[in-house]
Amino acid sequence: MNKTEDSIKKTNELLEELAKLTGLGELTLEENDQCQLLFGKKIVLTIALDTKSDLIYLKTDVATLPATGAGTMLRFFMKENYLGNQTRGACFALDEENDSIILYRVLELERMNPKAFAQRVGELIEFAEKYRNQVEESELSGDRYSLGNESFSQLFGNQEPTDQHWKEL
């Protein structure tokens, strides 16, 4: 068995154990070395193996950027992203192709055992739900963007935020 086949086998074993622990049914990597899982009705988790580096990527969308005024949303997620303190090491990133914010985590395959893998997946889902709910329940996803007790529009009208506006805040 070559390195790639061994990596795929080990990842599929982790997925199999995850399926047993969560009752998700059979889980295996597809031909593209990815697997997608649906949690609830909103969280789609992609598990992808990079066979060259033996890294497993866990990723899910947490927010869609608004058509205008995305600066406040980006600022919020960058603040939450600081050193992974709010997400136990997971990170937020901008998916420009889909105009969305993703939450992701990178795992070293050789350091993963079934329990640790299931824990990391569970944490990512937990944080994805938290941040999706926070966006849906806040003004971050609407026409008005929350900035503490005041919205951007209250401070500057309906204009697009600029670097000068952020300095003024």
XYZ file of C-alpha atoms in Angstrom:
169
model
C 0.000 0.000 0.000
C 1.422 3.412 -0.955
C 1.322 6.577 1.170
C -1.798 7.960 -0.540
C -3.727 4.723 -0.126
C -2.621 4.509 3.503
C -3.785 8.097 4.171
C -7.163 7.433 2.574
C -7.538 4.207 4.567
C -6.727 5.922 7.868
C -9.110 8.815 7.116
C -11.889 6.380 6.207
C -11.292 4.584 9.515
C -11.710 7.911 11.330
C -14.917 8.568 9.371
C -16.204 5.082 10.153
C -15.666 5.644 13.877
C -17.286 9.086 13.642
C -20.315 7.477 12.003
C -20.561 4.917 14.825
C -20.280 7.594 17.512
C -22.848 9.910 15.930
C -25.214 7.441 14.268
C -24.711 9.115 10.882
C -24.591 5.900 8.875
C -21.764 4.955 6.541
C -19.145 7.645 5.954
C -16.250 7.371 3.511
C -14.217 9.692 1.354
C -15.453 10.060 -2.199
C -13.168 9.900 -5.225
C -12.227 13.559 -4.738
C -10.942 12.718 -1.226
C -13.838 14.599 0.375
C -16.913 13.778 2.377
C -19.832 16.095 3.122
C -22.130 15.799 6.115
C -25.381 17.601 6.878
C -26.025 18.511 10.509
C -29.506 19.770 11.257
C -30.887 21.575 8.245
C -28.206 24.245 7.901
C -24.701 23.001 8.626
C -22.902 21.323 5.725
C -19.504 20.131 6.870
C -16.877 19.263 4.282
C -14.130 16.913 5.370
C -11.287 16.925 2.854
C -8.032 15.001 2.861
C -4.919 16.444 1.262
C -3.008 13.256 0.489
C 0.210 15.132 -0.303
C 0.488 16.707 3.134
C -1.649 14.247 5.150
C -3.776 17.106 6.410
C -7.513 16.863 6.989
C -9.522 20.041 6.410
C -12.834 20.536 8.181
C -14.827 23.465 6.803
C -18.312 24.898 6.795
C -19.992 28.160 5.789
C -21.148 30.335 8.681
C -22.349 33.478 6.880
C -23.047 34.923 3.469
C -21.617 38.373 2.906
C -24.253 41.063 2.447
C -24.369 42.850 -0.906
C -23.379 46.139 0.749
C -21.602 47.007 3.952
C -19.730 43.730 4.418
C -17.011 45.536 6.366
C -18.761 45.226 9.706
C -19.342 41.518 9.243
C -15.719 40.979 8.223
C -14.521 43.021 11.193
C -16.697 40.965 13.545
C -15.315 37.660 12.265
C -11.729 38.887 12.266
C -12.159 39.938 15.899
C -13.550 36.493 16.739
C -10.682 34.938 14.763
C -7.960 36.442 16.953
C -5.514 33.605 17.707
C -8.375 31.079 17.642
C -9.247 32.026 21.233
C -13.003 32.049 20.622
C -13.046 28.881 18.509
C -10.558 26.500 20.149
C -8.134 26.861 17.257
C -10.582 26.905 14.356
C -10.313 29.911 12.038
C -12.570 32.103 9.946
C -11.714 32.860 6.340
C -13.251 34.626 3.379
C -14.435 32.364 0.552
C -14.396 34.932 -2.268
C -15.756 32.501 -4.833
C -18.968 32.052 -2.834
C -19.051 35.424 -1.016
C -19.141 33.682 2.324
C -17.311 33.384 5.610
C -16.150 29.865 6.396
C -15.060 28.312 9.650
C -12.303 25.763 9.190
C -9.837 23.645 11.053
C -6.749 21.801 9.823
C -5.866 18.468 11.429
C -2.718 16.411 11.074
C -3.789 12.910 10.060
C -0.972 11.168 11.916
C -2.006 12.823 15.201
C -5.671 11.899 14.909
C -7.365 9.084 16.736
C -11.127 8.457 16.509
C -11.930 10.218 19.786
C -9.879 13.341 18.972
C -11.278 13.456 15.428
C -14.886 13.224 16.661
C -14.166 15.914 19.243
C -12.748 18.306 16.618
C -15.702 17.706 14.299
C -18.114 18.276 17.192
C -16.392 21.501 18.199
C -16.485 22.846 14.661
C -20.204 22.063 14.342
C -20.873 23.648 17.731
C -19.088 26.855 16.762
C -20.663 26.897 13.286
C -24.130 26.727 14.865
C -23.226 29.432 17.366
C -21.953 31.852 14.730
C -24.710 31.088 12.194
C -27.308 31.806 14.885
C -25.480 34.927 15.954
C -25.480 36.266 12.389
C -29.130 35.369 11.826
C -30.210 36.976 15.098
C -28.080 40.113 14.735
C -27.970 43.033 12.399
C -24.828 41.656 10.739
C -26.791 40.054 7.919
C -29.245 42.883 7.228
C -29.106 46.415 5.887
C -28.001 47.810 9.239
C -24.756 46.652 10.804
C -24.414 46.475 14.555
C -21.550 48.442 16.094
C -22.135 48.123 19.797
C -25.227 50.150 20.608
C -25.165 52.150 17.393
C -25.465 51.029 13.809
C -23.219 52.212 11.016
C -26.190 53.827 9.287
C -27.003 55.848 12.417
C -23.466 57.189 12.437
C -22.845 57.744 8.730
C -26.125 57.341 6.824
C -26.545 54.810 4.030
C -23.072 55.204 2.585
C -20.621 52.312 2.286
C -18.077 52.132 5.164
C -14.565 53.340 4.300
C -11.242 53.221 6.118
C -11.877 56.797 7.252
C -15.158 55.716 8.859
C -13.394 52.992 10.848
C -10.842 55.534 12.091
C -13.688 57.757 13.235
C -15.263 54.902 15.205
